[in-house]
mmCIF file of C-alpha atoms and ligand atoms in Angstrom:
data_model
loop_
_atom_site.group_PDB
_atom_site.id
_atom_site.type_symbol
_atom_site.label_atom_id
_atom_site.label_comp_id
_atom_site.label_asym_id
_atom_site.label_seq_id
_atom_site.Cartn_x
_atom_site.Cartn_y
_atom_site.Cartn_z
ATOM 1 C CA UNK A 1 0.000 0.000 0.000
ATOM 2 C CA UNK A 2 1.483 3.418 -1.198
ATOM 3 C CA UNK A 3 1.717 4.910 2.135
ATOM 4 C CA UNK A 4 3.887 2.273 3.654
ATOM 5 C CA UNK A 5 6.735 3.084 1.116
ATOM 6 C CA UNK A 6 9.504 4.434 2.813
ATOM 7 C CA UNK A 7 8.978 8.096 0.540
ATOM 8 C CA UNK A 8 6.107 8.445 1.564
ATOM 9 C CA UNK A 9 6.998 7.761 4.712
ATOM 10 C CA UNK A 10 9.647 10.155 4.972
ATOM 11 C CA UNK A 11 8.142 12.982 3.290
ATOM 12 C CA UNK A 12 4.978 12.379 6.346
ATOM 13 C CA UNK A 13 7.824 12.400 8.690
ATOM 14 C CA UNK A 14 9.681 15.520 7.292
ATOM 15 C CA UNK A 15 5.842 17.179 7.518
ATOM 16 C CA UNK A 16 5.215 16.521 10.607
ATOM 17 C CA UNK A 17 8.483 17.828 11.954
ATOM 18 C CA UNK A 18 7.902 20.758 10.204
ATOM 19 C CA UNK A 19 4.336 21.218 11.218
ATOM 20 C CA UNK A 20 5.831 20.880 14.829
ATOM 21 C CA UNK A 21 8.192 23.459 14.971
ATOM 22 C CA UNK A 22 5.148 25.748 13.944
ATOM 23 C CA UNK A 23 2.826 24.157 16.252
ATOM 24 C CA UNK A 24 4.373 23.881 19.853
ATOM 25 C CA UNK A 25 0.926 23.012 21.199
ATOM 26 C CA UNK A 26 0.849 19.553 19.620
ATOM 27 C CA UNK A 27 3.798 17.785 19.099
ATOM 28 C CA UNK A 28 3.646 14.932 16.600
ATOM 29 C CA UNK A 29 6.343 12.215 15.915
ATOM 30 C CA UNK A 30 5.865 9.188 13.932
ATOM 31 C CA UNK A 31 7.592 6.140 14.647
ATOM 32 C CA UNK A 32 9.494 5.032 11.112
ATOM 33 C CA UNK A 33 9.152 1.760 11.628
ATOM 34 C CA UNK A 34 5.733 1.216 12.504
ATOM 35 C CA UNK A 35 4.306 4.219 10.580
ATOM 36 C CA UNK A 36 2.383 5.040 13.813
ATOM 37 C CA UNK A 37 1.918 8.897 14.752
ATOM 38 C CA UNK A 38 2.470 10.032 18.607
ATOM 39 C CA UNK A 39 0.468 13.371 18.813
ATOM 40 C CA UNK A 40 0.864 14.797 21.944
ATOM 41 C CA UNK A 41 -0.816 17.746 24.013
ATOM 42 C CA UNK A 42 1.504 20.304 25.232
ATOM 43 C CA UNK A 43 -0.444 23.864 26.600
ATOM 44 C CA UNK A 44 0.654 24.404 29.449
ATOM 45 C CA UNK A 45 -0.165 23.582 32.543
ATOM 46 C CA UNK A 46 -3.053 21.461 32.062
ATOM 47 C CA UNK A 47 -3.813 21.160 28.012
ATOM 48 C CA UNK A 48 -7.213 23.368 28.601
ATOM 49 C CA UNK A 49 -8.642 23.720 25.040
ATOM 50 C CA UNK A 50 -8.621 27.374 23.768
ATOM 51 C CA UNK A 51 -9.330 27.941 20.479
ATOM 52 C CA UNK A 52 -5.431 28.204 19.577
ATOM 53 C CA UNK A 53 -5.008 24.406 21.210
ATOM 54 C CA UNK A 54 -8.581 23.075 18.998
ATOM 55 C CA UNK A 55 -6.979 24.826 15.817
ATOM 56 C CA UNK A 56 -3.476 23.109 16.126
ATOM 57 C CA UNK A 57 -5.574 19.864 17.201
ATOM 58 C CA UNK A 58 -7.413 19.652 14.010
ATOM 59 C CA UNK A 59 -4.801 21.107 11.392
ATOM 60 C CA UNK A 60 -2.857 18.345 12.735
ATOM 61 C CA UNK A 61 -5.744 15.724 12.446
ATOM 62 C CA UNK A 62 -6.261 16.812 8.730
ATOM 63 C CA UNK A 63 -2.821 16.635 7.945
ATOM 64 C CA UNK A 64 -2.207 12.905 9.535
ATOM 65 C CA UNK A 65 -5.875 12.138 7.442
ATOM 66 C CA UNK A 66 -3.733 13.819 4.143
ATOM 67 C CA UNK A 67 -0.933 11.961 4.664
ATOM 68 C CA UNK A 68 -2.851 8.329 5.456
ATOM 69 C CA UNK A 69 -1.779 7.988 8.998
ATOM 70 C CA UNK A 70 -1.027 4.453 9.820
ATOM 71 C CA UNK A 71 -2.170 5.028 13.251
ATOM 72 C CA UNK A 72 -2.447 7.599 15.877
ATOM 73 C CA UNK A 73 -1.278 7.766 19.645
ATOM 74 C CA UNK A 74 -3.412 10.809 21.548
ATOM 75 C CA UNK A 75 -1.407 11.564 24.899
ATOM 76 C CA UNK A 76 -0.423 14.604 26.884
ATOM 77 C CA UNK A 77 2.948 16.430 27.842
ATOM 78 C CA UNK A 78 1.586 16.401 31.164
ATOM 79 C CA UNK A 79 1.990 13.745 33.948
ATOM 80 C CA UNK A 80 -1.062 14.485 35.735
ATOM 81 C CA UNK A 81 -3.115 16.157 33.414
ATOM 82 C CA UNK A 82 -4.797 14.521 29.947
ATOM 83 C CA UNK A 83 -6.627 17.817 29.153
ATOM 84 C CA UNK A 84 -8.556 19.359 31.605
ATOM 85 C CA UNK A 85 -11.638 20.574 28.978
ATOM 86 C CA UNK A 86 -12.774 23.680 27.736
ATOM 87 C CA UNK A 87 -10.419 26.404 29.335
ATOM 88 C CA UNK A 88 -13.250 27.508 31.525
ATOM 89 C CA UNK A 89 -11.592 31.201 31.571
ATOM 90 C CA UNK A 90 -12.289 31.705 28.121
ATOM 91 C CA UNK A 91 -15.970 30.381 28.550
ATOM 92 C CA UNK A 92 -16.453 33.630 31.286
ATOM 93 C CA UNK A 93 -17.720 36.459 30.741
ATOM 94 C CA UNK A 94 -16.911 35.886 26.576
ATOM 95 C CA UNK A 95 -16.236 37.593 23.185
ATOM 96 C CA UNK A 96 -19.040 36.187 21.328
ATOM 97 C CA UNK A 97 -17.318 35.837 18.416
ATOM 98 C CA UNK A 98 -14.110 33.605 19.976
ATOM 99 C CA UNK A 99 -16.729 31.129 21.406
ATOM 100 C CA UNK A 100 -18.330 30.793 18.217
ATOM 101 C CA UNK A 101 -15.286 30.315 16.644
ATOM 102 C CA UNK A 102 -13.897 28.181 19.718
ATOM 103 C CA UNK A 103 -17.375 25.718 19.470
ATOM 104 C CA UNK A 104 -17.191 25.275 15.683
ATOM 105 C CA UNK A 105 -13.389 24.146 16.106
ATOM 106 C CA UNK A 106 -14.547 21.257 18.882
ATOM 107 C CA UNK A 107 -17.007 20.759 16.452
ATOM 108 C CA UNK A 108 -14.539 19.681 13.545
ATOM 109 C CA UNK A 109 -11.759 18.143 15.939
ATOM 110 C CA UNK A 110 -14.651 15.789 17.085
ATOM 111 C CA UNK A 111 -15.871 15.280 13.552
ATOM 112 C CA UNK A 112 -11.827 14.532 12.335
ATOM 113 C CA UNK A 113 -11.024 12.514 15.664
ATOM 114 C CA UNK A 114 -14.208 10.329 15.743
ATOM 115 C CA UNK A 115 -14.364 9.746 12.023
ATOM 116 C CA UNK A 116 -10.795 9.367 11.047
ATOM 117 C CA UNK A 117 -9.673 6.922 8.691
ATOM 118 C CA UNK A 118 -7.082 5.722 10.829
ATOM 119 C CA UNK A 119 -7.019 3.676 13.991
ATOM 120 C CA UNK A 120 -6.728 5.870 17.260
ATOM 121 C CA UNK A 121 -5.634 5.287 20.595
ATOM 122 C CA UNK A 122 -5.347 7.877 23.613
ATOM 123 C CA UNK A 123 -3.281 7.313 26.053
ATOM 124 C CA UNK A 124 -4.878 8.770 29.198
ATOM 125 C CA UNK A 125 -1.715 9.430 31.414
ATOM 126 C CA UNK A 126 -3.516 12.076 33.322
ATOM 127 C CA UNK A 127 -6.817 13.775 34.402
ATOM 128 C CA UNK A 128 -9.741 13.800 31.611
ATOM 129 C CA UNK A 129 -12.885 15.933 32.530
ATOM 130 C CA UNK A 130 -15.431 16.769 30.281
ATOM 131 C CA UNK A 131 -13.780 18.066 26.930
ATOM 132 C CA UNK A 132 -10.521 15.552 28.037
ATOM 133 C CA UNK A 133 -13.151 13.057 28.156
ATOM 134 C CA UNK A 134 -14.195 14.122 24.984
ATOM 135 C CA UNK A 135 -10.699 13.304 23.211
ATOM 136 C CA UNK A 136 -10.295 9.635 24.908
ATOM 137 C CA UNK A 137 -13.989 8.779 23.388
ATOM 138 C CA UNK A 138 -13.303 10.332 20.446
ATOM 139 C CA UNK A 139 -10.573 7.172 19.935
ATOM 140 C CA UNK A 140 -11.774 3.931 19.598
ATOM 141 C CA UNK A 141 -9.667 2.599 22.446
ATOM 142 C CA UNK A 142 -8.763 3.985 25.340
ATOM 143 C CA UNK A 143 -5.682 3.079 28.000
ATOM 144 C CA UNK A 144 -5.332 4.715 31.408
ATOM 145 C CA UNK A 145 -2.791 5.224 34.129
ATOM 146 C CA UNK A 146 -3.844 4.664 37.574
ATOM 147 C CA UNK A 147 -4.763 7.394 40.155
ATOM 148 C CA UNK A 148 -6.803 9.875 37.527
ATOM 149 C CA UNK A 149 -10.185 10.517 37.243
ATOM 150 C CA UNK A 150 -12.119 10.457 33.779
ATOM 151 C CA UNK A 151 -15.900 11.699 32.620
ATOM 152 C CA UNK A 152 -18.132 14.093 31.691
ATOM 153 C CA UNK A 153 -19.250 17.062 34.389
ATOM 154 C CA UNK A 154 -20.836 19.184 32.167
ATOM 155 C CA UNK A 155 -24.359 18.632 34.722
ATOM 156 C CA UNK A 156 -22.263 19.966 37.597
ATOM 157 C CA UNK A 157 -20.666 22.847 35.732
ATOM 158 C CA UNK A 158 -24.374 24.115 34.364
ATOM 159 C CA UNK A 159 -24.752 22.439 31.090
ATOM 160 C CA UNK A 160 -25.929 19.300 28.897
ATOM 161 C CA UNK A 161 -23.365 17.782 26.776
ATOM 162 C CA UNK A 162 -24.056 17.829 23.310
ATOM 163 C CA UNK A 163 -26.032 15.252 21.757
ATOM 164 C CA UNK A 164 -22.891 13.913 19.386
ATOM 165 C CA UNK A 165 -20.580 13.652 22.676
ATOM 166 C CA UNK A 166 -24.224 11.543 24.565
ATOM 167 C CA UNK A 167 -24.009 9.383 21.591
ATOM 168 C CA UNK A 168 -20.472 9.005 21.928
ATOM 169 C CA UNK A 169 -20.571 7.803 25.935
ATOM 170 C CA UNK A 170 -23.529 5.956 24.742
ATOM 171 C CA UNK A 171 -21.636 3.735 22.831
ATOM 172 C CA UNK A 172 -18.928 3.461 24.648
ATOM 173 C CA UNK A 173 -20.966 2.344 28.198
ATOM 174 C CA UNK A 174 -24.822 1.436 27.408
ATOM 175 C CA UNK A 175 -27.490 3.384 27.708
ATOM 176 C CA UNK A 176 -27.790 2.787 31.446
ATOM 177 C CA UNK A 177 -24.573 3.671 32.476
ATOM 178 C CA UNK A 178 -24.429 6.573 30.098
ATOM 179 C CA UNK A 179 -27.602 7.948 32.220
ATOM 180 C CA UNK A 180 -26.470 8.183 35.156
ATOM 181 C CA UNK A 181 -23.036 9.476 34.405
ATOM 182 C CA UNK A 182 -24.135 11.912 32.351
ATOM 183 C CA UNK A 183 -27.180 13.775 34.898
ATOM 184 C CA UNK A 184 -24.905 13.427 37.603
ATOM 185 C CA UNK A 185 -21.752 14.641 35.596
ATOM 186 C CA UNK A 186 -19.857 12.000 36.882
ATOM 187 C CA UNK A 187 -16.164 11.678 37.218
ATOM 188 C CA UNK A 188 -14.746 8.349 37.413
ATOM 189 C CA UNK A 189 -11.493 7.577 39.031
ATOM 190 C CA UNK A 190 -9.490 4.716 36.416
ATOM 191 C CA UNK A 191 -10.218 1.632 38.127
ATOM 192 C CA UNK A 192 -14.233 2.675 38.030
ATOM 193 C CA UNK A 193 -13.928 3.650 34.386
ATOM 194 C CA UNK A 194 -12.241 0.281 33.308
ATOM 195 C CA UNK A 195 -15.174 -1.664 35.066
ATOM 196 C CA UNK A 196 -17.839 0.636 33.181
ATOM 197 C CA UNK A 197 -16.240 -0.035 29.979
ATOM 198 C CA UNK A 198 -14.810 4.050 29.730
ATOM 199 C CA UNK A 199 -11.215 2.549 29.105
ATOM 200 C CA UNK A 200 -10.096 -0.529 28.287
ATOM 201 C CA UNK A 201 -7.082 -0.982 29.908
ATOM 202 C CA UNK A 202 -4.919 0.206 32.784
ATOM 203 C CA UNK A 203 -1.262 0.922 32.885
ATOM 204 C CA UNK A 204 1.071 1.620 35.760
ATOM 205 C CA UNK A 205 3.535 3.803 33.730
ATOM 206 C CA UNK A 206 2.972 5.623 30.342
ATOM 207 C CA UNK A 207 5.479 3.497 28.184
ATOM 208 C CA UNK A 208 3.602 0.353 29.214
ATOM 209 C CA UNK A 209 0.397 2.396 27.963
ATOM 210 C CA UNK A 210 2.427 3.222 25.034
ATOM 211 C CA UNK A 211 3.201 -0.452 24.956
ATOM 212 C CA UNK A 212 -0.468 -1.500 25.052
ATOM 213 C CA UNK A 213 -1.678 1.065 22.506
ATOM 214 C CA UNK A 214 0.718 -0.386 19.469
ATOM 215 C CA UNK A 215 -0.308 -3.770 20.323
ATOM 216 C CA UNK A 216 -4.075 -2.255 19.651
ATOM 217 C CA UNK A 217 -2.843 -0.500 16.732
ATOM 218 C CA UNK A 218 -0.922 -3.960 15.484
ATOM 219 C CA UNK A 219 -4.027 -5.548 15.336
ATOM 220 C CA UNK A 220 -5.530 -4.104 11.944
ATOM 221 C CA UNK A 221 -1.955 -4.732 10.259
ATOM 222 C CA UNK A 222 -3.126 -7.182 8.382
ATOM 223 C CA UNK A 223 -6.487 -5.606 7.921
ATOM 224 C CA UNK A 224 -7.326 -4.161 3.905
ATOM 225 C CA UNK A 225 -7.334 -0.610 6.079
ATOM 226 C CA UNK A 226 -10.088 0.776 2.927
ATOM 227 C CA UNK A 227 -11.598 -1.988 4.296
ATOM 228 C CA UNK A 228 -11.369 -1.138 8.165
ATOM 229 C CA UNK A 229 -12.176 2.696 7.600
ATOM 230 C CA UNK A 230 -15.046 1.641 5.264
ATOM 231 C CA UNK A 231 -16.361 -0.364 8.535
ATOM 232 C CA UNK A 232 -15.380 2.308 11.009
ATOM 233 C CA UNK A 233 -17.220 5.019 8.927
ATOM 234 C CA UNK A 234 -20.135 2.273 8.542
ATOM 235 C CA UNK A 235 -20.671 2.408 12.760
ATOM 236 C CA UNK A 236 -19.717 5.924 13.187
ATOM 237 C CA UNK A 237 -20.947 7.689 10.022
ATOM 238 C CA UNK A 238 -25.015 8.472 11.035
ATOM 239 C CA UNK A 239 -23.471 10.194 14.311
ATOM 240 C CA UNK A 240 -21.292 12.226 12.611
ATOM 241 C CA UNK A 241 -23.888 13.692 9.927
ATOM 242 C CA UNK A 242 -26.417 14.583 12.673
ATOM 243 C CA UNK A 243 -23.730 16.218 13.335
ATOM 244 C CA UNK A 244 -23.129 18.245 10.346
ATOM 245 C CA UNK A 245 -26.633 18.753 9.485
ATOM 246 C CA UNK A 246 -26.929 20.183 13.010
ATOM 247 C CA UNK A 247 -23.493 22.282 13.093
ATOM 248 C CA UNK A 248 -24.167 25.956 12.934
ATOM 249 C CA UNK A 249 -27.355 25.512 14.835
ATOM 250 C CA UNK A 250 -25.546 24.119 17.698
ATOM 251 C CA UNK A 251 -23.102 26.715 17.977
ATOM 252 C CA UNK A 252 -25.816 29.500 17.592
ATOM 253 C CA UNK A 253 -27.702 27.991 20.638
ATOM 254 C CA UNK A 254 -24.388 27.165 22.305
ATOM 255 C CA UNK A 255 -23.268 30.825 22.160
ATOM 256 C CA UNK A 256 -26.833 31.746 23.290
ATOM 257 C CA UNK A 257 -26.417 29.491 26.370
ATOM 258 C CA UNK A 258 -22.717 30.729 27.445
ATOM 259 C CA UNK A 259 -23.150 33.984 26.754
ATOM 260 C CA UNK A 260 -26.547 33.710 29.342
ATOM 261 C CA UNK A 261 -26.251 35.376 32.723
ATOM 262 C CA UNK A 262 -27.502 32.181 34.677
ATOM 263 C CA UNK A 263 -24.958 29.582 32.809
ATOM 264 C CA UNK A 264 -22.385 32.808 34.053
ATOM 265 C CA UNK A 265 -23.009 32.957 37.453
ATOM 266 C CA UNK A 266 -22.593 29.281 37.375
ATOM 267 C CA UNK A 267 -19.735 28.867 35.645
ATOM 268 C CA UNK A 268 -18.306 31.701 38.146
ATOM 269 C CA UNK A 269 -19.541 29.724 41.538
ATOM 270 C CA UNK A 270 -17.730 26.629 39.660
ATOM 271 C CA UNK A 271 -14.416 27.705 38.854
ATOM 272 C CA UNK A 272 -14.415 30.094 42.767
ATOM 273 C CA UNK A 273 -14.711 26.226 44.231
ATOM 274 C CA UNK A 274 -13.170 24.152 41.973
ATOM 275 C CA UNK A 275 -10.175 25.630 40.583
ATOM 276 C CA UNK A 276 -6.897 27.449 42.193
ATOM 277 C CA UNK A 277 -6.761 30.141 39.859
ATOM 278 C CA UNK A 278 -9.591 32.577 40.749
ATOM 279 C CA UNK A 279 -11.245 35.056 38.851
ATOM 280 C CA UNK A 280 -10.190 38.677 38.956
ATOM 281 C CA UNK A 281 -13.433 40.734 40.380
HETATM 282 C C1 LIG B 1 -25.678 23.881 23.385
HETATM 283 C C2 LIG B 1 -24.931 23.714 24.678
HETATM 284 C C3 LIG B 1 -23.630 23.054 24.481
HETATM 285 C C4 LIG B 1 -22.911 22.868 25.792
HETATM 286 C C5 LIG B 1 -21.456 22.643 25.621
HETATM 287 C C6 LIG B 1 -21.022 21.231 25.851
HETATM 288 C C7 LIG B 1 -19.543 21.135 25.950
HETATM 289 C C8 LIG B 1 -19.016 19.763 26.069
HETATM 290 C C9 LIG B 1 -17.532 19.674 26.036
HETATM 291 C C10 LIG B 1 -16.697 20.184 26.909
HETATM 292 C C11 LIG B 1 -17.050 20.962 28.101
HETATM 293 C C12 LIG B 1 -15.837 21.259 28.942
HETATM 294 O O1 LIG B 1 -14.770 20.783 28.665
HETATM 295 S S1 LIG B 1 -16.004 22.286 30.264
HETATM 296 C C13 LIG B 1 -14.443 22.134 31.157
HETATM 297 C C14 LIG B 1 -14.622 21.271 32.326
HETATM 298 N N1 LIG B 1 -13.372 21.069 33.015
HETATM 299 C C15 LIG B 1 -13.305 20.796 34.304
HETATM 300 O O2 LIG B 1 -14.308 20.698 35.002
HETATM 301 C C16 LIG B 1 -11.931 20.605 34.898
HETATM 302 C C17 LIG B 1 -11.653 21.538 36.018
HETATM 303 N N2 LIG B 1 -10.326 21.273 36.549
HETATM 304 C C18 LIG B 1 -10.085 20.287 37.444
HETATM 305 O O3 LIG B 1 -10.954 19.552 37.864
HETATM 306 C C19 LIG B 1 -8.662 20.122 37.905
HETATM 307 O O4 LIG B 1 -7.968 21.317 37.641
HETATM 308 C C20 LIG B 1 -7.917 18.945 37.235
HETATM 309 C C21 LIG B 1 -8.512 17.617 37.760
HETATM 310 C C22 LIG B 1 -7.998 18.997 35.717
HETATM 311 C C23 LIG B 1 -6.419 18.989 37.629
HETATM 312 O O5 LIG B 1 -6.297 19.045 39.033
HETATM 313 P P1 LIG B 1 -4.895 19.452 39.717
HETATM 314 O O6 LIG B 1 -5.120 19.432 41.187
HETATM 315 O O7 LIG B 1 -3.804 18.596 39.176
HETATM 316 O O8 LIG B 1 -4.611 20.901 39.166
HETATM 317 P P2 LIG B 1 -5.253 22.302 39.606
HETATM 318 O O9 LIG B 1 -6.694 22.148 39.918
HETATM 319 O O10 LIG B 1 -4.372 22.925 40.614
HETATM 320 O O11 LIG B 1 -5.147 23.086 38.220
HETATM 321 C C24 LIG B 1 -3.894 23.475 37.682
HETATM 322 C C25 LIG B 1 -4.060 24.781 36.941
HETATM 323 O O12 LIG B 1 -4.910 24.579 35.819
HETATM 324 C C26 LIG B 1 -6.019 25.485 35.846
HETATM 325 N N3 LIG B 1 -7.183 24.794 35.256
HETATM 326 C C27 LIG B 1 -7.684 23.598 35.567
HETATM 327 N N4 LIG B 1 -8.716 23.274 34.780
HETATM 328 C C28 LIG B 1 -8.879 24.303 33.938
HETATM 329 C C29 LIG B 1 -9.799 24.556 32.867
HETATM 330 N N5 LIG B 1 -10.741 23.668 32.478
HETATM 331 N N6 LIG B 1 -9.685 25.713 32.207
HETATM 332 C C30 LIG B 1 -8.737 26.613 32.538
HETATM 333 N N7 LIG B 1 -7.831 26.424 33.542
HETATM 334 C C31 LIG B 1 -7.908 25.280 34.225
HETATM 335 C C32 LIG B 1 -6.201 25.744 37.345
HETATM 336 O O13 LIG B 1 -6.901 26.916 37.557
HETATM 337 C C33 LIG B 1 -4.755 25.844 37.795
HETATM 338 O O14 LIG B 1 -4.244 27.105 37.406
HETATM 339 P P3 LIG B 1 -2.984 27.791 38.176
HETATM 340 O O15 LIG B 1 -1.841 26.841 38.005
HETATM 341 O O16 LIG B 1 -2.813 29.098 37.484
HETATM 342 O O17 LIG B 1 -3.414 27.918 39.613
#
C-alpha cells in the first residue's frame, strides 16, 4: 500500500516535523518503523482547550488524514493532566465571536477525531474531565494510568453535553450507564472507568500504555485498512452527519447558552470552588 513506502513515509515524517516546529501546542512524531503517529498535548499547565489548542488539534488531524496515517497515539505532555476541557476562563464572561469560533473548532476536531480513517488510541496518562473526556472517546480505544479521574461534568458545571458527545458515551458504556453518568456529571477515578467499559485498559507507567496502545494498533496490520475505515465510517458515520446537518445551529444555541447570565453565574460559583486560579473581580 502506497503509504507504507519508505517516501512516503519520509516525506509524512519531514511534515510533521515541520508542522511541529510551527505548532508547539501539539507535538507529533511518527515512529518510522511502525508508521504510527504520537500526537501529543503540550499547553501548558493542564492542556485546557482554547481555540489556539482546537486549531493546532485539528490542522494536525487533517494533515495525519492527508498523509494516510497508519495510526495515531493521543497523549499529553503532562503527567497528571490529559486535558482538563474547555479552558473555563475563556468560557467567562466571553467575546461572542471567539466562542463561536472556539465551538465550531470542537465541532470539527470531534468530527476529524471520531471519524478518522485511521485507527486511534489515547493514552490517558492524566486527568480527563469533560472536553478531556471528549478526546479519549473520540478514539476507539482507550488506556489509562492509575490514580486519575475520567468523565463528563458538564451537569455539575451548568450544562448538557451535546447530543454527538451523549451518543459518543452511549456507545462506549450502554445506555444505562451513560444515564447516570451523564445527569450526575460524573467523574470516574481509572479503576471505576475500566469496570464501566470508559477505558479498556490500565497501565502503571505511560510506556507500558504506550506499549499497550501499538499492540491495539498492530491488530488491523493485516487488515485491507479501505476496508477497516469503510467499517469504522459504517458504525460511526449516522453520528457524525447529525452532526453536520446540526453544526451551525448548535453553535448558535451554544453561544446563546454561554453567553446567558444564569450559565455565568454558574460557571463563576464553579471555577471560585473548583479551581486554584480565581477570577479577577
Ligand atoms: C448547546 C450547549 C452546548 C454545551 C457545551 C457542551 C460542551 C461539552 C464539552 C466540553 C465541556 C468542557 O470541557 S467544560 C471544562 C470542564 N473542566 C473541568 O471541570 C476541569 C476543572 N479542573 C479540574 O478539575 C482540575 O484542575 C484537574 C482535575 C484537571 C487537575 O487538578 P490538579 O489538582 O492537578 O490541578 P489544579 O486544579 O491545581 O489546576 C492546575 C491549573 O490549571 C487550571 N485549570 C484547571 N482546569 C482548567 C480549565 N478547564 N480551564 C482553565 N484552567 C484550568 C487551574 O486553575 C490551575 O491554574 P494555576 O496553576 O494558574 O493555579
Amino acid at each position: 500500500m502506497a503509504f507504507r513506502t519508505a517516501r512516503n513515509l519520509a516525506y509524512f515524517s519531514n511534515y510533521i516535523r515541520n508542522y511541529s516546529t510551527n505548532g508547539p501546542l501539539v507535538n507529533v512524531t511518527v515512529n518510522e518503523k511502525s508508521g504510527f503517529a504520537t500526537a501529543t498535548l503540550q499547553r501548558p499547565s493542564v492542556n485546557s482547550l482554547n481555540l489556539e489548542l482546537l486549531t493546532e488539534i485539528s490542522h494536525t488531524l487533517q494533515q495525519l488524514e492527508k498523509n494516510k496515517c497508519r495510526g495515531l497515539i493521543l497523549t499529553s505532555a503532562s503527567n497528571k493532566v490529559f486535558s482538563a476541557g474547555l479552558d473555563l476562563f475563556e468560557l467567562h464572561k466571553p467575546n461572542a465571536d471567539k466562542i463561536k469560533q472556539m465551538w465550531s473548532t470542537l465541532q470539527e476536531v470531534w468530527i476529524k477525531l471520531y471519524g478518522s480513517s485511521y485507527p486511534t488510541v489515547a493514552v490517558v496518562n492524566g486527568h480527563a474531565p469533560a472536553g478531556g473526556c471528549m478526546l479519549a472517546l473520540s478514539c476507539e480505544y482507550r488506556v489509562m494510568l492509575n490514580n486519575f479521574i475520567i468523565g463528563l461534568n458538564e451537569a455539575q458545571i451548568g450544562f448538557s453535553a451535546p447530543m454527538w458527545l451523549i451518543d459518543g458515551m452511549r456507545n462506549t458504556i450502554g445506555s444505562r450507564q451513560a444515564e447516570f453518568a451523564l445527569t450526575a456529571g460524573t467523574l470516574f477515578k481509572t479503576e471505576e472507568a475500566l469496570k464501566i467499559g470508559l477505558v479498556d485498559e490500565v497501565a502503571q507507567s505511560k510506556e507500558e500504555a504506550i506499549e499497550k496502545a501499538e499492540k491495539f494498533l498492530n491488530k488491523f496490520a493485516k487488515i485491507p485498512p479501505h476496508a477497516r475505515s469503510m467499517t469504522k465510517a459504517a458504525l460511526r458515520g449516522a453520528n457524525i452527519q447529525a452532526l453536520v446537518r446540526n453544526k451551525d445551529e448548535e453553535v448558535r444555541s451554544y453561544v446563546d447558552f454561554v453567553t446567558d447570565s444564569q450559565f455565568q453565574d454558574s460557571l463563576g460559583e464553579f471555577i471560585e470552588l473548583n479551581l486554584k486560579q480565581k477570577l479577577s473581580k
